[in-house]
Structure formats: C-alpha cells, structure tokens
JSON list of C-alpha atoms in Angstrom, two decimals:
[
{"chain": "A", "resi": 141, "resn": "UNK", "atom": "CA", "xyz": [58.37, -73.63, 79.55]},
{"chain": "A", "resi": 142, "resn": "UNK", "atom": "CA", "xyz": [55.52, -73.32, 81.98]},
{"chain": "A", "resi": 143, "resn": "UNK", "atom": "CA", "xyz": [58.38, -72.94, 84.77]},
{"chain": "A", "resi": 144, "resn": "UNK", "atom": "CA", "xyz": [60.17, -69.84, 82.95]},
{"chain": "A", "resi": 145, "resn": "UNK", "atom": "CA", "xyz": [56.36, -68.54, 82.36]},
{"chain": "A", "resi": 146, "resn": "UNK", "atom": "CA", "xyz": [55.93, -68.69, 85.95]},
{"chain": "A", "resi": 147, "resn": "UNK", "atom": "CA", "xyz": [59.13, -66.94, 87.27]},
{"chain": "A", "resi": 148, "resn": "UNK", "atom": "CA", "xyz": [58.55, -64.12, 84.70]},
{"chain": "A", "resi": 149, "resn": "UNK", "atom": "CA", "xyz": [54.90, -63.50, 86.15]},
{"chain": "A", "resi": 150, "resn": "UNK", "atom": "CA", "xyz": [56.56, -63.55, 90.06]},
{"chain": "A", "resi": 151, "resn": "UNK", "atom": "CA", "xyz": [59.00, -60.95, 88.70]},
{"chain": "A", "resi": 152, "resn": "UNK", "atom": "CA", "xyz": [56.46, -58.50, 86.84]},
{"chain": "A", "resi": 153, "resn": "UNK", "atom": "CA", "xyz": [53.75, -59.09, 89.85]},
{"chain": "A", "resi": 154, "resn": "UNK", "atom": "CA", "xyz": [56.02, -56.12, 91.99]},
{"chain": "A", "resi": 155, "resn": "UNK", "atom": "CA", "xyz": [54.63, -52.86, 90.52]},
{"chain": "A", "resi": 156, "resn": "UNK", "atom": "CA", "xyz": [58.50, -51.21, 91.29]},
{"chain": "A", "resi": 157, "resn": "UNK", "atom": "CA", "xyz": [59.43, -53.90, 88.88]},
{"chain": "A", "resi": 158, "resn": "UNK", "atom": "CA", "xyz": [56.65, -52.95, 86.00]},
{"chain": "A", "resi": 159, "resn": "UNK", "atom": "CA", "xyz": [58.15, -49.42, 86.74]},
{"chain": "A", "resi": 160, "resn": "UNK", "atom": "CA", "xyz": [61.70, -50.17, 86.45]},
{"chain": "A", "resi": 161, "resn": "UNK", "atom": "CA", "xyz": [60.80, -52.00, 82.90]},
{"chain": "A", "resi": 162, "resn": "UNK", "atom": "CA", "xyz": [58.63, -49.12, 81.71]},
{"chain": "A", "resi": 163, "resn": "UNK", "atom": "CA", "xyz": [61.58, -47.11, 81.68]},
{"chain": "A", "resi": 164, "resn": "UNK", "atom": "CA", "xyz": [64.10, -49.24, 79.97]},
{"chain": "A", "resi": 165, "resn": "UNK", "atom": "CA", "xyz": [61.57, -49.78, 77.54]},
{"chain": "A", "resi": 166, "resn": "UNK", "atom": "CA", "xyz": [62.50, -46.04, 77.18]},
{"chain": "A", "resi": 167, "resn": "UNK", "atom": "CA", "xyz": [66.38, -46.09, 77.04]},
{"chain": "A", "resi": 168, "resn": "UNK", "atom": "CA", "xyz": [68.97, -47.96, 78.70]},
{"chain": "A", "resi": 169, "resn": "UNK", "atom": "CA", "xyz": [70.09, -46.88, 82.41]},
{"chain": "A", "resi": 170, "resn": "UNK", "atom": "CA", "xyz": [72.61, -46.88, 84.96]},
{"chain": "A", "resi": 171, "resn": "UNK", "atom": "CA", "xyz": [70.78, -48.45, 88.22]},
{"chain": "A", "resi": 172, "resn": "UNK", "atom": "CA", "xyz": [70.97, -45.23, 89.89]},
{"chain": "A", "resi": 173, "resn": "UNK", "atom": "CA", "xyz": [69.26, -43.22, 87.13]},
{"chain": "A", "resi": 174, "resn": "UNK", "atom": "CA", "xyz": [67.00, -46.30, 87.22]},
{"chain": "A", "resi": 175, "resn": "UNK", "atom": "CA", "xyz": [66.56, -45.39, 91.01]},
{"chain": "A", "resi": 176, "resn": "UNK", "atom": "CA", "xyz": [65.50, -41.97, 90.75]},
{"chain": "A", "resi": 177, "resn": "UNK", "atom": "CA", "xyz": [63.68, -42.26, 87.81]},
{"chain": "A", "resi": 178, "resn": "UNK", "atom": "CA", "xyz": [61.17, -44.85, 89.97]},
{"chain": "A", "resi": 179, "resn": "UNK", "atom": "CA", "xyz": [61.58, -43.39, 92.98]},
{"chain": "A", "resi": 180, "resn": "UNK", "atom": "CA", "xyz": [63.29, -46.49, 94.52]},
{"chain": "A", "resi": 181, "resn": "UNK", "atom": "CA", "xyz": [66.28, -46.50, 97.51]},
{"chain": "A", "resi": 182, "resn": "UNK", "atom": "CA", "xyz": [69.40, -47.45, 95.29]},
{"chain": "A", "resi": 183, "resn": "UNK", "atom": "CA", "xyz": [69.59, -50.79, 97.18]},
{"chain": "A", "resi": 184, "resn": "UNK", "atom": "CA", "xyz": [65.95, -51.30, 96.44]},
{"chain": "A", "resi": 185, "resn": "UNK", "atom": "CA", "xyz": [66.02, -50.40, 92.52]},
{"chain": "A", "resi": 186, "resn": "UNK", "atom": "CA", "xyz": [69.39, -53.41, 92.79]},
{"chain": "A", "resi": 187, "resn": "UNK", "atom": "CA", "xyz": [67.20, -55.54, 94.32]},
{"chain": "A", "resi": 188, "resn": "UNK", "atom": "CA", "xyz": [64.74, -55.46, 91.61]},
{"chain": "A", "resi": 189, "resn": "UNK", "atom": "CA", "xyz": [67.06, -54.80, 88.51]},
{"chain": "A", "resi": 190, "resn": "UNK", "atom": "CA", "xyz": [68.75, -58.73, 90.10]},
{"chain": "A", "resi": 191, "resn": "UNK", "atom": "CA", "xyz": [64.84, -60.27, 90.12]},
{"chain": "A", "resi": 192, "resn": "UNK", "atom": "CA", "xyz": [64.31, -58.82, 86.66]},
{"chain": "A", "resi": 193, "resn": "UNK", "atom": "CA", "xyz": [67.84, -60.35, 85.49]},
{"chain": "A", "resi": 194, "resn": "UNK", "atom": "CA", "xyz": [67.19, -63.59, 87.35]},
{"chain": "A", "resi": 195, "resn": "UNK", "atom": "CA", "xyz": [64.09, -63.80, 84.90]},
{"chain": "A", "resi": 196, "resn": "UNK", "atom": "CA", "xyz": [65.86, -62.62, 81.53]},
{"chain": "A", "resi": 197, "resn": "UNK", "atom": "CA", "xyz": [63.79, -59.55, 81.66]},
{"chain": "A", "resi": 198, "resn": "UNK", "atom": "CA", "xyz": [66.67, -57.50, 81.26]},
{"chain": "A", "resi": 199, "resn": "UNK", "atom": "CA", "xyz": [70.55, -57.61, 80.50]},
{"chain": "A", "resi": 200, "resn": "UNK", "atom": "CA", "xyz": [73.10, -55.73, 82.35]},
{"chain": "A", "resi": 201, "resn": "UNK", "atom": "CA", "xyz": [76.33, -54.38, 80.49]},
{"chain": "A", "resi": 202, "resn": "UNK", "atom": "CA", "xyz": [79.14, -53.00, 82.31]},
{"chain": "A", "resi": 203, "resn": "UNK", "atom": "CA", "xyz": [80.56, -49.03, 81.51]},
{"chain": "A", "resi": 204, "resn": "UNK", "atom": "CA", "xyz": [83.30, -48.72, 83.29]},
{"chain": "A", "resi": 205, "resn": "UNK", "atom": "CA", "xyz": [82.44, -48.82, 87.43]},
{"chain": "A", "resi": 206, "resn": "UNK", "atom": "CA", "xyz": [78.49, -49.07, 86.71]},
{"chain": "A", "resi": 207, "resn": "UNK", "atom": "CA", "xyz": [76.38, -51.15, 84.83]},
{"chain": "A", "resi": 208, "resn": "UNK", "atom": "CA", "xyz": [73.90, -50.47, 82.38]},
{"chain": "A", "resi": 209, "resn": "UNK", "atom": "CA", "xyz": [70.48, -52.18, 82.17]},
{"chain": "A", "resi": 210, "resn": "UNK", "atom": "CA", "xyz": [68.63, -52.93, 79.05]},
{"chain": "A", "resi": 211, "resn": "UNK", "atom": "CA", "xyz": [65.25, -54.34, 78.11]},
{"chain": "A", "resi": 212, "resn": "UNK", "atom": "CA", "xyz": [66.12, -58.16, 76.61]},
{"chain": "A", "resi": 213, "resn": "UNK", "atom": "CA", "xyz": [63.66, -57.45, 73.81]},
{"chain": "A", "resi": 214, "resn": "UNK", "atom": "CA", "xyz": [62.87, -61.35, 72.79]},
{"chain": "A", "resi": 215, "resn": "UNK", "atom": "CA", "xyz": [62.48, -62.42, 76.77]},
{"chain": "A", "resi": 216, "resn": "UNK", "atom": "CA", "xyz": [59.42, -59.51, 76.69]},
{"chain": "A", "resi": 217, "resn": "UNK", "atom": "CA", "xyz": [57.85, -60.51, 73.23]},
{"chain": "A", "resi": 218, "resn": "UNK", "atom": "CA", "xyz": [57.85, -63.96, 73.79]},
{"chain": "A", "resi": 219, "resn": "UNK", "atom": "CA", "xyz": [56.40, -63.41, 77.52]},
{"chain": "A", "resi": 220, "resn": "UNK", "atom": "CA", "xyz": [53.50, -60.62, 75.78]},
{"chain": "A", "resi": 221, "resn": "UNK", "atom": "CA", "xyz": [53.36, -63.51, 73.38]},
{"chain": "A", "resi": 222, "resn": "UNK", "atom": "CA", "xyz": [52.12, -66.11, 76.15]},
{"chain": "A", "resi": 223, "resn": "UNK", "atom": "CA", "xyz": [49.87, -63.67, 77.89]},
{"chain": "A", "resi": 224, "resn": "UNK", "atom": "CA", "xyz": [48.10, -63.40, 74.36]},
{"chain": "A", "resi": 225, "resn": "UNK", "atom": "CA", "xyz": [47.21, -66.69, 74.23]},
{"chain": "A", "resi": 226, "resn": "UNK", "atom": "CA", "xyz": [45.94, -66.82, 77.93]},
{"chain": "A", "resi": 227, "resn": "UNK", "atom": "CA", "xyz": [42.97, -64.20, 77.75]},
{"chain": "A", "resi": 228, "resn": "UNK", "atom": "CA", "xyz": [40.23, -63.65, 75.44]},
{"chain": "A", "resi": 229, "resn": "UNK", "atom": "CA", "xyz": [41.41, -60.58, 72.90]},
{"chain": "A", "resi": 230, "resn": "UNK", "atom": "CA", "xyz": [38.49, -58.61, 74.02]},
{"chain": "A", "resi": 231, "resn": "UNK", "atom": "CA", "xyz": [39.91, -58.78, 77.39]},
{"chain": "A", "resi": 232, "resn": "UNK", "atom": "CA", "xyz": [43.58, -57.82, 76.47]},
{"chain": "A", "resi": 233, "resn": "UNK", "atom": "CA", "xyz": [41.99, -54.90, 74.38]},
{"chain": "A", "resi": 234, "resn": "UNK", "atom": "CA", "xyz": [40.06, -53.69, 77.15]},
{"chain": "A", "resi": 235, "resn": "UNK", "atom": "CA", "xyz": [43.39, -53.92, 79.01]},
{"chain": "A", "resi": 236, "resn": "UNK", "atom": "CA", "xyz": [45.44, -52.14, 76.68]},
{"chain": "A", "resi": 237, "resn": "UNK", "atom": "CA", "xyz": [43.14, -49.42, 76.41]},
{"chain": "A", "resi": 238, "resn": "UNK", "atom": "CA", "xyz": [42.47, -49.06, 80.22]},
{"chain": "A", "resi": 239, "resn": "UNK", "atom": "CA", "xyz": [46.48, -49.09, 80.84]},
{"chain": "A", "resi": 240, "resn": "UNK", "atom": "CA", "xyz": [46.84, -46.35, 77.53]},
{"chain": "A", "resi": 241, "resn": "UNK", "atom": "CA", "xyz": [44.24, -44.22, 79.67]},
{"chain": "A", "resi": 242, "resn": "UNK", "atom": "CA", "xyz": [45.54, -44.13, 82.78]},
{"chain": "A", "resi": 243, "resn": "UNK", "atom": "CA", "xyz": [49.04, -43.89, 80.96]},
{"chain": "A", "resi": 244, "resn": "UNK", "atom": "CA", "xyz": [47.90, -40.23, 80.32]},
{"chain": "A", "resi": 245, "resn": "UNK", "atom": "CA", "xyz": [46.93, -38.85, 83.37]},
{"chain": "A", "resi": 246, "resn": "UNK", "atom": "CA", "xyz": [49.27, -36.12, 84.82]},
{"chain": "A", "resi": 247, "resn": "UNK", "atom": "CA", "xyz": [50.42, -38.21, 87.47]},
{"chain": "A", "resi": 248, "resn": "UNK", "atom": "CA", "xyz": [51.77, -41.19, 85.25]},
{"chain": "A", "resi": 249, "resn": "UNK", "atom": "CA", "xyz": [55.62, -41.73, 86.19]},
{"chain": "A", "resi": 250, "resn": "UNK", "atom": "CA", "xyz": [55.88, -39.31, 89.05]},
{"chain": "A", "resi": 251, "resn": "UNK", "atom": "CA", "xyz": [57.13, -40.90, 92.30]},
{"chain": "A", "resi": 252, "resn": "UNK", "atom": "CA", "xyz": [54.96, -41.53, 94.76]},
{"chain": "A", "resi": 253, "resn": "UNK", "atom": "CA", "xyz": [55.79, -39.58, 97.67]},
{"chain": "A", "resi": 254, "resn": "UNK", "atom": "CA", "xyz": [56.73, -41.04, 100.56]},
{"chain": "A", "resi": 255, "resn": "UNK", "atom": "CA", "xyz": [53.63, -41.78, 103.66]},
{"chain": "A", "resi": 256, "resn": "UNK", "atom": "CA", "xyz": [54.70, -39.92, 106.79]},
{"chain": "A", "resi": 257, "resn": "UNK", "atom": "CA", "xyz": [53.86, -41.75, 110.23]},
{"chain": "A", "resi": 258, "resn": "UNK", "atom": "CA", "xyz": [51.43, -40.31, 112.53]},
{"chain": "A", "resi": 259, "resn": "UNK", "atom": "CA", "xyz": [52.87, -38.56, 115.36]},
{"chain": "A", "resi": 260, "resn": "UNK", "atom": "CA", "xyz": [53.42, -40.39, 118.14]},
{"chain": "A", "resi": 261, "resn": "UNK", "atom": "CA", "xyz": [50.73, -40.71, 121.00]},
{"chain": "A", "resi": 262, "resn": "UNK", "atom": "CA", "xyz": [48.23, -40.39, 118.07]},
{"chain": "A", "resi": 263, "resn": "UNK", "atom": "CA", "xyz": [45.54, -42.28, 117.85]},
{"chain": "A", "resi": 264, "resn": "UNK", "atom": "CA", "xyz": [44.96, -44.89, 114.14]},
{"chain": "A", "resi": 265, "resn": "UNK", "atom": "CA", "xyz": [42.89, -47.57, 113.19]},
{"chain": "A", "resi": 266, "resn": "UNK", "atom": "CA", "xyz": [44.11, -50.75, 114.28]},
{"chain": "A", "resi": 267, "resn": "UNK", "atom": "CA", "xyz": [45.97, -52.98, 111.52]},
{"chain": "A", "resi": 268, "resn": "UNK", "atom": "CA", "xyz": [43.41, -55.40, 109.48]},
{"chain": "A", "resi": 269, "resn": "UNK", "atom": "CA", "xyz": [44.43, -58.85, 110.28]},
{"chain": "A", "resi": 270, "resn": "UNK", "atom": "CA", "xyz": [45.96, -60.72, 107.48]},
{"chain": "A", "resi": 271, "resn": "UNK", "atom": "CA", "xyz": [43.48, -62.88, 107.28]},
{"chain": "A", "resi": 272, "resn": "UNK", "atom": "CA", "xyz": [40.35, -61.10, 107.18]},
{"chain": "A", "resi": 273, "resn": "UNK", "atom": "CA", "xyz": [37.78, -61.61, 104.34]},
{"chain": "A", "resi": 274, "resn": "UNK", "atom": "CA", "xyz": [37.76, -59.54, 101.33]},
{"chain": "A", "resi": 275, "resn": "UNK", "atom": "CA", "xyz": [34.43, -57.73, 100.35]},
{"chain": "A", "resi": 276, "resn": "UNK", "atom": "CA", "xyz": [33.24, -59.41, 97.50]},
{"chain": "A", "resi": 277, "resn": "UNK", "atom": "CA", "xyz": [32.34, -56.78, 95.44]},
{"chain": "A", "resi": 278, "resn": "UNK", "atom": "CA", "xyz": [33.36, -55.50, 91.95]},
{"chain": "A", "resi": 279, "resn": "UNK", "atom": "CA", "xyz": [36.51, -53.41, 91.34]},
{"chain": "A", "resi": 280, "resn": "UNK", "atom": "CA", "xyz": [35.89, -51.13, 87.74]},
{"chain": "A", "resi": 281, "resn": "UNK", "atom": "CA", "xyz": [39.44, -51.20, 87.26]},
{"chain": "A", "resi": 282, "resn": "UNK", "atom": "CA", "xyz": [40.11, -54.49, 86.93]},
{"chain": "A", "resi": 283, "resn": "UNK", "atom": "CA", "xyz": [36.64, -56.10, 86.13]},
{"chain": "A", "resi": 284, "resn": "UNK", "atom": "CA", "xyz": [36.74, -58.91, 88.31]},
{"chain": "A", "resi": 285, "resn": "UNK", "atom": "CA", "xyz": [34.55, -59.78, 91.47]},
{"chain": "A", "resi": 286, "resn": "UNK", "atom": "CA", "xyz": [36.07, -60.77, 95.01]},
{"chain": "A", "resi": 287, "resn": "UNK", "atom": "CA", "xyz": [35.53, -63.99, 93.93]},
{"chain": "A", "resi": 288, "resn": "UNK", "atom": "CA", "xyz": [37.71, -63.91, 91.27]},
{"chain": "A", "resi": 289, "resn": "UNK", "atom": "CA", "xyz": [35.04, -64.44, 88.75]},
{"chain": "A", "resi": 290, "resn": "UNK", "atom": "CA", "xyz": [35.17, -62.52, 85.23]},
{"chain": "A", "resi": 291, "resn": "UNK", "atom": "CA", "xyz": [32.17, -60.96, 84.52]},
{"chain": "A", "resi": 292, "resn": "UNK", "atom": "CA", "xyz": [29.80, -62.67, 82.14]},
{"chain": "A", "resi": 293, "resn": "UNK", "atom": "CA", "xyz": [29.94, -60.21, 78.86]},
{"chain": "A", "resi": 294, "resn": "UNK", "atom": "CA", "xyz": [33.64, -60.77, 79.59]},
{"chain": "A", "resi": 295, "resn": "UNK", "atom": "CA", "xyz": [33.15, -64.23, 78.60]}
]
C-alpha cells in the first residue's frame, strides 16, 4: 500500500500534473483540450496524462481517433483519504483554506505565459549551483522553515 501511496505522491508532486487533474475534476477531456486548457505542448500534456494513468489517477476511454481522460474518482478519495490521516486536521484546514484563497484570485487557471530569453550578448546573473544552501528562513505560504521544521502552534 505504502508503494501505490508513494507513486501517487511522485505523480501529483509536478504542478502541470495538479493542473491537468484540476480540470478533469471539471469534465472529461480530449488530451488536446487538456493541452490548451493547461497551457502544456500536446506532447507534454501526453506525457503527463501517461504518469497520471501509470498511477490510476485517471482513466482514458477511446472516441473514435482520440481518447478521453477522466478523473478515476475512488484512486483520488482513497489517496485524499491517506493524506488525512498523515497531517494534523488543523493543518489540512489551514491548507484547504489557503488553496480556496488563492483559488480565487484573477489569475487562477490562466496559463502562464511563456519566459522569453534575454537577447543575446546580454548580460544575467550567473546560474545558482545546484547545490547551494537554502536560506533557512520561513515561507508564509507554506508554513514551514528551511529546515523543514513545522512551526510550533502547528503542532
């Protein structure tokens, strides 16, 4: 169990994935819809929908020449069901309520547009090495120090 647990947190880590299920949880779509809904490269939102699949996140029916991808409703509720257990309910409240928020904004489900490179000659900061430390400070959104550490009242 802890295995299937595991695969379904690698697939939901990739925010195009939480954005792909966000809108099946809407209605079922056609991986191109599904594409420029998220504002995903066709090959990319495939990609994805297969991960999602591979982790019975979703079900794919055929119409015709394209398939159509669903939400597998019991895969989700018994995954919500899991994270329920793991965390404090004060924490998943405080969750819930910070995701509702931010669910509102006038930006929510608009693509992100796309970064455009400097041109060339121009002068940017050099590239942070992959291993250089993290300040340890903490981030409002989430609540949790560089360490890692929940704060106390979260306790």
């Amino acid at each position: 169990m802890l295995d299937r647990q595991d695969e379904i947190f690698r697939a939901m880590a990739d925010p195009s994935r939480r954005r792909i299920l966000a809108a099946l949880c809407r209605a079922p779509q056609e991986a191109g819809e599904l594409a420029q809904l998220v504002g995903l490269a066709p090959n990319a939102a495939s990609f994805h929908l297969r991960a999602l699949k591979a982790a019975d996140l979703v079900s794919a029916q055929r119409h015709g020449r394209f398939l159509r991808y669903s939400i597998e409703p019991k895969s989700v509720q018994a995954w919500l069901a899991h994270v329920a257990h793991l965390f404090p309910a004060e924490l998943l409240e405080t969750v819930t309520i910070t995701a509702s928020a931010s669910a509102t904004r006038p930006t929510a489900g608009k693509p992100r547009p796309t970064p455009t490179r400097p041109p060339s000659g121009a002068r940017t900061e050099p590239p942070v090495p992959i291993d250089a430390p993290i300040a340890e400070e903490t981030t409002p959104a989430s609540g949790v120090d560089g360490a890692g550490q929940l704060p106390t009242e979260l306790l």
